[in-house]
Amino acid sequence: NAGVTQTPKFQVLKTGQSMTLQCAQDMNHEYMSWYRQDPGMGLRLIHYSVGAGITDQGEVPNGYNVSRSTTEDFPLRLLSAAPSQTSVYFCASSADRVDTGELFFGEGSRLTVL
Amino acid sequence: GENVEQHPSTLSVQEGDSAVIKCTYSDSASNYFPWYKQELGKRPQLIIDIRSNVGEKKDQRIAVTLNKTAKHFSLHITETQPEDSAVYFCAASISGNKLVFGAGTILRVKS
């Protein structure tokens, strides 16, 4: 099993550009989520999904869209990038509810918005 | 909204000493409290967790304690080693579908 795979690992954008961060997991996990990590602020939840076709907002959803058309994939879209979205983004998945067991993280995607 | 506070933000200890990191949470309905370790440039990984019906849990050199009345929980690392140097995050579950993380503690173990 590859686990949770994120692409790209690094990306530089100009303000106003759009892009999609890809996340895929091969563990048949129902729960998937996106976090951003900024210095001194820990990991903050952007969006999450409890299964295909179901998504919901986390702590910091503004400026980001998600969809979950399959169990395996959970892409994160930035429609109009802003410098405040410069961050390291982690996708994570769990077999079921997040309070039933381990959250498995991807390797992260470092995004810089100029 | 839901909040998890973590202290200290940085912690330096001598190899062989103990390290303690403390967290408080705001949602009294939280029932699951994991701790994650993140080495430099790597992904966070679960090291230990505790549920609300348990007061303490141990796994070799690490232990976690939970005080539900006071809404705080702590990570204890004994006999610290250089490989324990990392960033540690506490977290609390919200409504079973969200994990809210603390801001993290940078632990440095000096040899």
PDB file of C-alpha atoms in Angstrom:
ATOM      1  CA  ASN A   1       0.000   0.000   0.000  1.00  0.00           C
ATOM      2  CA  ALA A   2       1.237   3.473  -0.870  1.00  0.00           C
ATOM      3  CA  GLY A   3      -0.911   5.033   1.904  1.00  0.00           C
ATOM      4  CA  VAL A   4      -1.804   8.697   1.335  1.00  0.00           C
ATOM      5  CA  THR A   5      -0.242  10.258  -1.761  1.00  0.00           C
ATOM      6  CA  GLN A   6      -0.157  14.008  -2.405  1.00  0.00           C
ATOM      7  CA  THR A   7       0.887  15.861  -5.530  1.00  0.00           C
ATOM      8  CA  PRO A   8       2.614  18.150  -6.216  1.00  0.00           C
ATOM      9  CA  LYS A   9       5.199  18.298  -3.413  1.00  0.00           C
ATOM     10  CA  PHE A  10       6.149  21.872  -4.258  1.00  0.00           C
ATOM     11  CA  GLN A  11       4.306  24.618  -6.134  1.00  0.00           C
ATOM     12  CA  VAL A  12       4.822  28.341  -6.707  1.00  0.00           C
ATOM     13  CA  LEU A  13       1.833  30.414  -7.809  1.00  0.00           C
ATOM     14  CA  LYS A  14       1.202  34.045  -8.585  1.00  0.00           C
ATOM     15  CA  THR A  15      -1.595  35.891  -6.828  1.00  0.00           C
ATOM     16  CA  GLY A  16      -4.900  35.190  -8.555  1.00  0.00           C
ATOM     17  CA  GLN A  17      -3.867  31.906 -10.164  1.00  0.00           C
ATOM     18  CA  SER A  18      -5.811  28.738  -9.526  1.00  0.00           C
ATOM     19  CA  MET A  19      -4.576  25.228  -8.843  1.00  0.00           C
ATOM     20  CA  THR A  20      -5.577  21.863  -7.449  1.00  0.00           C
ATOM     21  CA  LEU A  21      -3.690  19.842  -4.856  1.00  0.00           C
ATOM     22  CA  GLN A  22      -4.293  16.158  -5.424  1.00  0.00           C
ATOM     23  CA  CYS A  23      -4.747  13.577  -2.673  1.00  0.00           C
ATOM     24  CA  ALA A  24      -5.305   9.853  -3.095  1.00  0.00           C
ATOM     25  CA  GLN A  25      -5.401   6.989  -0.603  1.00  0.00           C
ATOM     26  CA  ASP A  26      -5.395   3.244  -1.291  1.00  0.00           C
ATOM     27  CA  MET A  27      -6.521   2.056   2.150  1.00  0.00           C
ATOM     28  CA  ASN A  28     -10.284   2.213   1.429  1.00  0.00           C
ATOM     29  CA  HIS A  29     -10.656   4.870   4.121  1.00  0.00           C
ATOM     30  CA  GLU A  30     -14.010   6.606   4.440  1.00  0.00           C
ATOM     31  CA  TYR A  31     -12.697   9.749   6.160  1.00  0.00           C
ATOM     32  CA  MET A  32     -10.405  12.229   4.387  1.00  0.00           C
ATOM     33  CA  SER A  33      -9.339  15.728   5.319  1.00  0.00           C
ATOM     34  CA  TRP A  34      -7.087  18.646   4.409  1.00  0.00           C
ATOM     35  CA  TYR A  35      -4.971  20.597   6.909  1.00  0.00           C
ATOM     36  CA  ARG A  36      -2.678  23.550   6.502  1.00  0.00           C
ATOM     37  CA  GLN A  37       0.406  23.964   8.670  1.00  0.00           C
ATOM     38  CA  ASP A  38       1.821  27.404   9.447  1.00  0.00           C
ATOM     39  CA  PRO A  39       4.635  28.240  11.888  1.00  0.00           C
ATOM     40  CA  GLY A  40       3.344  28.649  15.437  1.00  0.00           C
ATOM     41  CA  MET A  41      -0.214  27.727  14.473  1.00  0.00           C
ATOM     42  CA  GLY A  42      -0.159  23.967  14.334  1.00  0.00           C
ATOM     43  CA  LEU A  43      -2.386  22.058  11.941  1.00  0.00           C
ATOM     44  CA  ARG A  44      -5.663  23.725  11.029  1.00  0.00           C
ATOM     45  CA  LEU A  45      -8.509  21.817   9.392  1.00  0.00           C
ATOM     46  CA  ILE A  46      -9.650  23.217   6.035  1.00  0.00           C
ATOM     47  CA  HIS A  47     -12.272  20.717   4.796  1.00  0.00           C
ATOM     48  CA  TYR A  48     -13.144  17.119   5.486  1.00  0.00           C
ATOM     49  CA  SER A  49     -15.213  14.295   4.031  1.00  0.00           C
ATOM     50  CA  VAL A  50     -16.840  11.321   5.756  1.00  0.00           C
ATOM     51  CA  GLY A  51     -17.471   9.465   2.508  1.00  0.00           C
ATOM     52  CA  ALA A  52     -17.936   9.789  -1.239  1.00  0.00           C
ATOM     53  CA  GLY A  53     -20.301  12.637  -2.061  1.00  0.00           C
ATOM     54  CA  ILE A  54     -20.121  14.193   1.420  1.00  0.00           C
ATOM     55  CA  THR A  55     -17.926  17.162   2.364  1.00  0.00           C
ATOM     56  CA  ASP A  56     -17.975  19.730   5.144  1.00  0.00           C
ATOM     57  CA  GLN A  57     -16.051  22.760   6.324  1.00  0.00           C
ATOM     58  CA  GLY A  58     -13.340  22.798   8.938  1.00  0.00           C
ATOM     59  CA  GLU A  59     -11.770  25.686  10.865  1.00  0.00           C
ATOM     60  CA  VAL A  60     -10.366  27.673   7.903  1.00  0.00           C
ATOM     61  CA  PRO A  61     -12.401  26.873   4.741  1.00  0.00           C
ATOM     62  CA  ASN A  62     -12.427  30.288   3.037  1.00  0.00           C
ATOM     63  CA  GLY A  63     -10.654  30.352  -0.318  1.00  0.00           C
ATOM     64  CA  TYR A  64     -10.696  26.568  -0.752  1.00  0.00           C
ATOM     65  CA  ASN A  65     -13.077  24.120  -2.422  1.00  0.00           C
ATOM     66  CA  VAL A  66     -13.204  20.336  -2.224  1.00  0.00           C
ATOM     67  CA  SER A  67     -15.152  17.482  -3.762  1.00  0.00           C
ATOM     68  CA  ARG A  68     -15.269  13.728  -3.113  1.00  0.00           C
ATOM     69  CA  SER A  69     -16.500  11.845  -6.147  1.00  0.00           C
ATOM     70  CA  THR A  70     -14.711   8.598  -5.216  1.00  0.00           C
ATOM     71  CA  THR A  71     -13.579   6.978  -1.961  1.00  0.00           C
ATOM     72  CA  GLU A  72      -9.937   7.223  -3.051  1.00  0.00           C
ATOM     73  CA  ASP A  73      -9.585  10.880  -4.105  1.00  0.00           C
ATOM     74  CA  PHE A  74     -10.046  14.177  -2.296  1.00  0.00           C
ATOM     75  CA  PRO A  75      -8.660  17.151  -4.275  1.00  0.00           C
ATOM     76  CA  LEU A  76      -8.287  20.625  -2.782  1.00  0.00           C
ATOM     77  CA  ARG A  77      -8.873  23.566  -5.123  1.00  0.00           C
ATOM     78  CA  LEU A  78      -7.613  27.118  -4.750  1.00  0.00           C
ATOM     79  CA  LEU A  79      -9.723  29.241  -7.095  1.00  0.00           C
ATOM     80  CA  SER A  80      -7.800  32.523  -6.765  1.00  0.00           C
ATOM     81  CA  ALA A  81      -4.584  32.136  -4.787  1.00  0.00           C
ATOM     82  CA  ALA A  82      -3.575  34.773  -2.229  1.00  0.00           C
ATOM     83  CA  PRO A  83      -0.243  35.251  -0.394  1.00  0.00           C
ATOM     84  CA  SER A  84      -2.057  34.294   2.851  1.00  0.00           C
ATOM     85  CA  GLN A  85      -2.445  30.795   1.401  1.00  0.00           C
ATOM     86  CA  THR A  86       1.307  30.238   1.411  1.00  0.00           C
ATOM     87  CA  SER A  87       1.607  27.185   3.630  1.00  0.00           C
ATOM     88  CA  VAL A  88       2.336  23.482   3.838  1.00  0.00           C
ATOM     89  CA  TYR A  89      -0.767  21.430   3.089  1.00  0.00           C
ATOM     90  CA  PHE A  90      -1.368  17.940   4.440  1.00  0.00           C
ATOM     91  CA  CYS A  91      -4.007  15.487   3.332  1.00  0.00           C
ATOM     92  CA  ALA A  92      -4.982  12.857   5.911  1.00  0.00           C
ATOM     93  CA  SER A  93      -7.308   9.866   6.017  1.00  0.00           C
ATOM     94  CA  SER A  94      -8.833   7.588   8.602  1.00  0.00           C
ATOM     95  CA  ALA A  95     -10.680   4.300   8.317  1.00  0.00           C
ATOM     96  CA  ASP A  96     -13.852   5.637   9.914  1.00  0.00           C
ATOM     97  CA  ARG A  97     -14.761   8.486  12.259  1.00  0.00           C
ATOM     98  CA  VAL A  98     -11.727  10.521  13.249  1.00  0.00           C
ATOM     99  CA  ASP A  99     -12.198   9.568  16.912  1.00  0.00           C
ATOM    100  CA  THR A 100     -11.986   5.819  16.231  1.00  0.00           C
ATOM    101  CA  GLY A 101      -8.342   5.577  15.250  1.00  0.00           C
ATOM    102  CA  GLU A 102      -5.239   6.890  13.604  1.00  0.00           C
ATOM    103  CA  LEU A 103      -5.203   9.722  11.102  1.00  0.00           C
ATOM    104  CA  PHE A 104      -2.711   8.877   8.328  1.00  0.00           C
ATOM    105  CA  PHE A 105      -1.002  11.880   6.744  1.00  0.00           C
ATOM    106  CA  GLY A 106       0.465  12.373   3.310  1.00  0.00           C
ATOM    107  CA  GLU A 107       3.971  13.786   2.860  1.00  0.00           C
ATOM    108  CA  GLY A 108       2.714  17.342   2.428  1.00  0.00           C
ATOM    109  CA  SER A 109       2.622  19.917  -0.363  1.00  0.00           C
ATOM    110  CA  ARG A 110       4.535  23.174   0.067  1.00  0.00           C
ATOM    111  CA  LEU A 111       2.740  26.046  -1.666  1.00  0.00           C
ATOM    112  CA  THR A 112       4.163  29.526  -2.149  1.00  0.00           C
ATOM    113  CA  VAL A 113       1.957  32.332  -3.453  1.00  0.00           C
ATOM    114  CA  LEU A 114       3.827  35.402  -4.703  1.00  0.00           C
TER     115      LEU A 114
ATOM    116  CA  GLY B   1     -15.170  27.841  18.416  1.00  0.00           C
ATOM    117  CA  GLU B   2     -13.400  24.752  19.642  1.00  0.00           C
ATOM    118  CA  ASN B   3      -9.904  25.389  20.880  1.00  0.00           C
ATOM    119  CA  VAL B   4      -6.873  23.390  22.002  1.00  0.00           C
ATOM    120  CA  GLU B   5      -4.072  25.219  23.795  1.00  0.00           C
ATOM    121  CA  GLN B   6      -0.638  23.629  24.090  1.00  0.00           C
ATOM    122  CA  HIS B   7       2.303  24.543  26.338  1.00  0.00           C
ATOM    123  CA  PRO B   8       5.194  25.067  26.217  1.00  0.00           C
ATOM    124  CA  SER B   9       5.913  26.119  22.655  1.00  0.00           C
ATOM    125  CA  THR B  10       9.551  25.027  22.999  1.00  0.00           C
ATOM    126  CA  LEU B  11      11.175  22.661  25.461  1.00  0.00           C
ATOM    127  CA  SER B  12      14.857  21.806  25.865  1.00  0.00           C
ATOM    128  CA  VAL B  13      15.915  18.902  28.064  1.00  0.00           C
ATOM    129  CA  GLN B  14      19.114  17.021  28.725  1.00  0.00           C
ATOM    130  CA  GLU B  15      19.323  13.484  27.403  1.00  0.00           C
ATOM    131  CA  GLY B  16      17.932  11.099  30.016  1.00  0.00           C
ATOM    132  CA  ASP B  17      15.670  13.696  31.618  1.00  0.00           C
ATOM    133  CA  SER B  18      11.868  13.688  31.398  1.00  0.00           C
ATOM    134  CA  ALA B  19       9.740  15.978  29.228  1.00  0.00           C
ATOM    135  CA  VAL B  20       6.138  17.020  29.869  1.00  0.00           C
ATOM    136  CA  ILE B  21       3.847  18.781  27.409  1.00  0.00           C
ATOM    137  CA  LYS B  22       0.408  20.010  28.484  1.00  0.00           C
ATOM    138  CA  CYS B  23      -2.799  20.730  26.564  1.00  0.00           C
ATOM    139  CA  THR B  24      -6.206  22.095  27.455  1.00  0.00           C
ATOM    140  CA  TYR B  25      -9.387  21.813  25.377  1.00  0.00           C
ATOM    141  CA  SER B  26     -12.638  23.740  25.349  1.00  0.00           C
ATOM    142  CA  ASP B  27     -15.326  21.281  24.157  1.00  0.00           C
ATOM    143  CA  SER B  28     -16.550  19.157  27.068  1.00  0.00           C
ATOM    144  CA  ALA B  29     -17.950  16.632  24.542  1.00  0.00           C
ATOM    145  CA  SER B  30     -14.463  15.777  23.205  1.00  0.00           C
ATOM    146  CA  ASN B  31     -13.783  12.075  23.777  1.00  0.00           C
ATOM    147  CA  TYR B  32     -10.554  11.271  21.931  1.00  0.00           C
ATOM    148  CA  PHE B  33      -7.115  12.820  22.499  1.00  0.00           C
ATOM    149  CA  PRO B  34      -4.214  11.745  20.260  1.00  0.00           C
ATOM    150  CA  TRP B  35      -0.610  12.931  20.217  1.00  0.00           C
ATOM    151  CA  TYR B  36       1.350  13.233  16.976  1.00  0.00           C
ATOM    152  CA  LYS B  37       5.098  13.535  16.441  1.00  0.00           C
ATOM    153  CA  GLN B  38       6.511  15.360  13.439  1.00  0.00           C
ATOM    154  CA  GLU B  39      10.201  15.093  12.625  1.00  0.00           C
ATOM    155  CA  LEU B  40      11.818  17.825  10.565  1.00  0.00           C
ATOM    156  CA  GLY B  41      10.495  17.782   7.000  1.00  0.00           C
ATOM    157  CA  LYS B  42       8.315  14.726   7.627  1.00  0.00           C
ATOM    158  CA  ARG B  43       4.621  14.038   8.055  1.00  0.00           C
ATOM    159  CA  PRO B  44       2.941  13.918  11.498  1.00  0.00           C
ATOM    160  CA  GLN B  45       2.616  10.403  12.916  1.00  0.00           C
ATOM    161  CA  LEU B  46       0.525   9.112  15.797  1.00  0.00           C
ATOM    162  CA  ILE B  47       2.553   8.123  18.867  1.00  0.00           C
ATOM    163  CA  ILE B  48      -0.137   7.578  21.510  1.00  0.00           C
ATOM    164  CA  ASP B  49      -3.805   8.335  22.130  1.00  0.00           C
ATOM    165  CA  ILE B  50      -6.281   8.234  25.005  1.00  0.00           C
ATOM    166  CA  ARG B  51     -10.053   8.092  25.244  1.00  0.00           C
ATOM    167  CA  SER B  52     -12.283   9.882  27.697  1.00  0.00           C
ATOM    168  CA  ASN B  53     -13.077   6.754  29.713  1.00  0.00           C
ATOM    169  CA  VAL B  54      -9.399   6.255  30.609  1.00  0.00           C
ATOM    170  CA  GLY B  55      -7.273   8.385  32.928  1.00  0.00           C
ATOM    171  CA  GLU B  56      -3.802   7.238  31.907  1.00  0.00           C
ATOM    172  CA  LYS B  57      -2.134   5.187  29.180  1.00  0.00           C
ATOM    173  CA  LYS B  58       1.491   4.086  28.821  1.00  0.00           C
ATOM    174  CA  ASP B  59       3.572   2.783  25.947  1.00  0.00           C
ATOM    175  CA  GLN B  60       7.201   2.142  26.892  1.00  0.00           C
ATOM    176  CA  ARG B  61       8.797   5.547  27.553  1.00  0.00           C
ATOM    177  CA  ILE B  62       5.731   7.633  26.720  1.00  0.00           C
ATOM    178  CA  ALA B  63       2.544   8.127  28.703  1.00  0.00           C
ATOM    179  CA  VAL B  64      -0.518  10.304  28.464  1.00  0.00           C
ATOM    180  CA  THR B  65      -2.780  11.439  31.290  1.00  0.00           C
ATOM    181  CA  LEU B  66      -6.268  12.911  31.013  1.00  0.00           C
ATOM    182  CA  ASN B  67      -8.249  15.012  33.487  1.00  0.00           C
ATOM    183  CA  LYS B  68     -11.761  15.381  32.035  1.00  0.00           C
ATOM    184  CA  THR B  69     -13.009  17.562  34.862  1.00  0.00           C
ATOM    185  CA  ALA B  70     -10.279  20.135  34.281  1.00  0.00           C
ATOM    186  CA  LYS B  71     -10.293  19.510  30.507  1.00  0.00           C
ATOM    187  CA  HIS B  72      -6.584  18.999  30.211  1.00  0.00           C
ATOM    188  CA  PHE B  73      -4.268  16.199  29.122  1.00  0.00           C
ATOM    189  CA  SER B  74      -0.509  15.773  29.138  1.00  0.00           C
ATOM    190  CA  LEU B  75       2.242  13.858  27.345  1.00  0.00           C
ATOM    191  CA  HIS B  76       5.108  12.488  29.435  1.00  0.00           C
ATOM    192  CA  ILE B  77       8.344  11.230  27.882  1.00  0.00           C
ATOM    193  CA  THR B  78      10.826   9.591  30.237  1.00  0.00           C
ATOM    194  CA  GLU B  79      14.532   8.886  29.657  1.00  0.00           C
ATOM    195  CA  THR B  80      14.595  11.192  26.654  1.00  0.00           C
ATOM    196  CA  GLN B  81      16.901  10.371  23.751  1.00  0.00           C
ATOM    197  CA  PRO B  82      18.185  12.543  20.870  1.00  0.00           C
ATOM    198  CA  GLU B  83      15.762  10.812  18.490  1.00  0.00           C
ATOM    199  CA  ASP B  84      12.881  12.200  20.569  1.00  0.00           C
ATOM    200  CA  SER B  85      13.744  15.661  19.210  1.00  0.00           C
ATOM    201  CA  ALA B  86      10.767  16.706  17.070  1.00  0.00           C
ATOM    202  CA  VAL B  87       7.580  18.781  17.101  1.00  0.00           C
ATOM    203  CA  TYR B  88       4.764  17.262  19.152  1.00  0.00           C
ATOM    204  CA  PHE B  89       1.093  18.080  18.580  1.00  0.00           C
ATOM    205  CA  CYS B  90      -1.825  17.315  20.835  1.00  0.00           C
ATOM    206  CA  ALA B  91      -5.350  17.124  19.435  1.00  0.00           C
ATOM    207  CA  ALA B  92      -8.946  16.740  20.580  1.00  0.00           C
ATOM    208  CA  SER B  93     -11.876  15.286  18.651  1.00  0.00           C
ATOM    209  CA  ILE B  94     -14.919  17.439  17.936  1.00  0.00           C
ATOM    210  CA  SER B  95     -18.234  15.776  17.089  1.00  0.00           C
ATOM    211  CA  GLY B  96     -16.407  12.652  15.946  1.00  0.00           C
ATOM    212  CA  ASN B  97     -15.562  14.200  12.577  1.00  0.00           C
ATOM    213  CA  LYS B  98     -12.930  16.804  13.336  1.00  0.00           C
ATOM    214  CA  LEU B  99      -9.559  16.764  15.040  1.00  0.00           C
ATOM    215  CA  VAL B 100      -8.490  20.164  16.371  1.00  0.00           C
ATOM    216  CA  PHE B 101      -4.742  20.419  16.959  1.00  0.00           C
ATOM    217  CA  GLY B 102      -2.694  22.446  19.375  1.00  0.00           C
ATOM    218  CA  ALA B 103      -0.021  24.819  18.068  1.00  0.00           C
ATOM    219  CA  GLY B 104       2.778  22.327  18.708  1.00  0.00           C
ATOM    220  CA  THR B 105       5.803  21.979  21.003  1.00  0.00           C
ATOM    221  CA  ILE B 106       9.367  21.893  19.674  1.00  0.00           C
ATOM    222  CA  LEU B 107      11.261  19.401  21.840  1.00  0.00           C
ATOM    223  CA  ARG B 108      15.055  19.489  21.772  1.00  0.00           C
ATOM    224  CA  VAL B 109      16.970  16.759  23.543  1.00  0.00           C
ATOM    225  CA  LYS B 110      20.566  17.767  24.188  1.00  0.00           C
ATOM    226  CA  SER B 111      23.197  15.053  24.356  1.00  0.00           C
TER     227      SER B 111
END
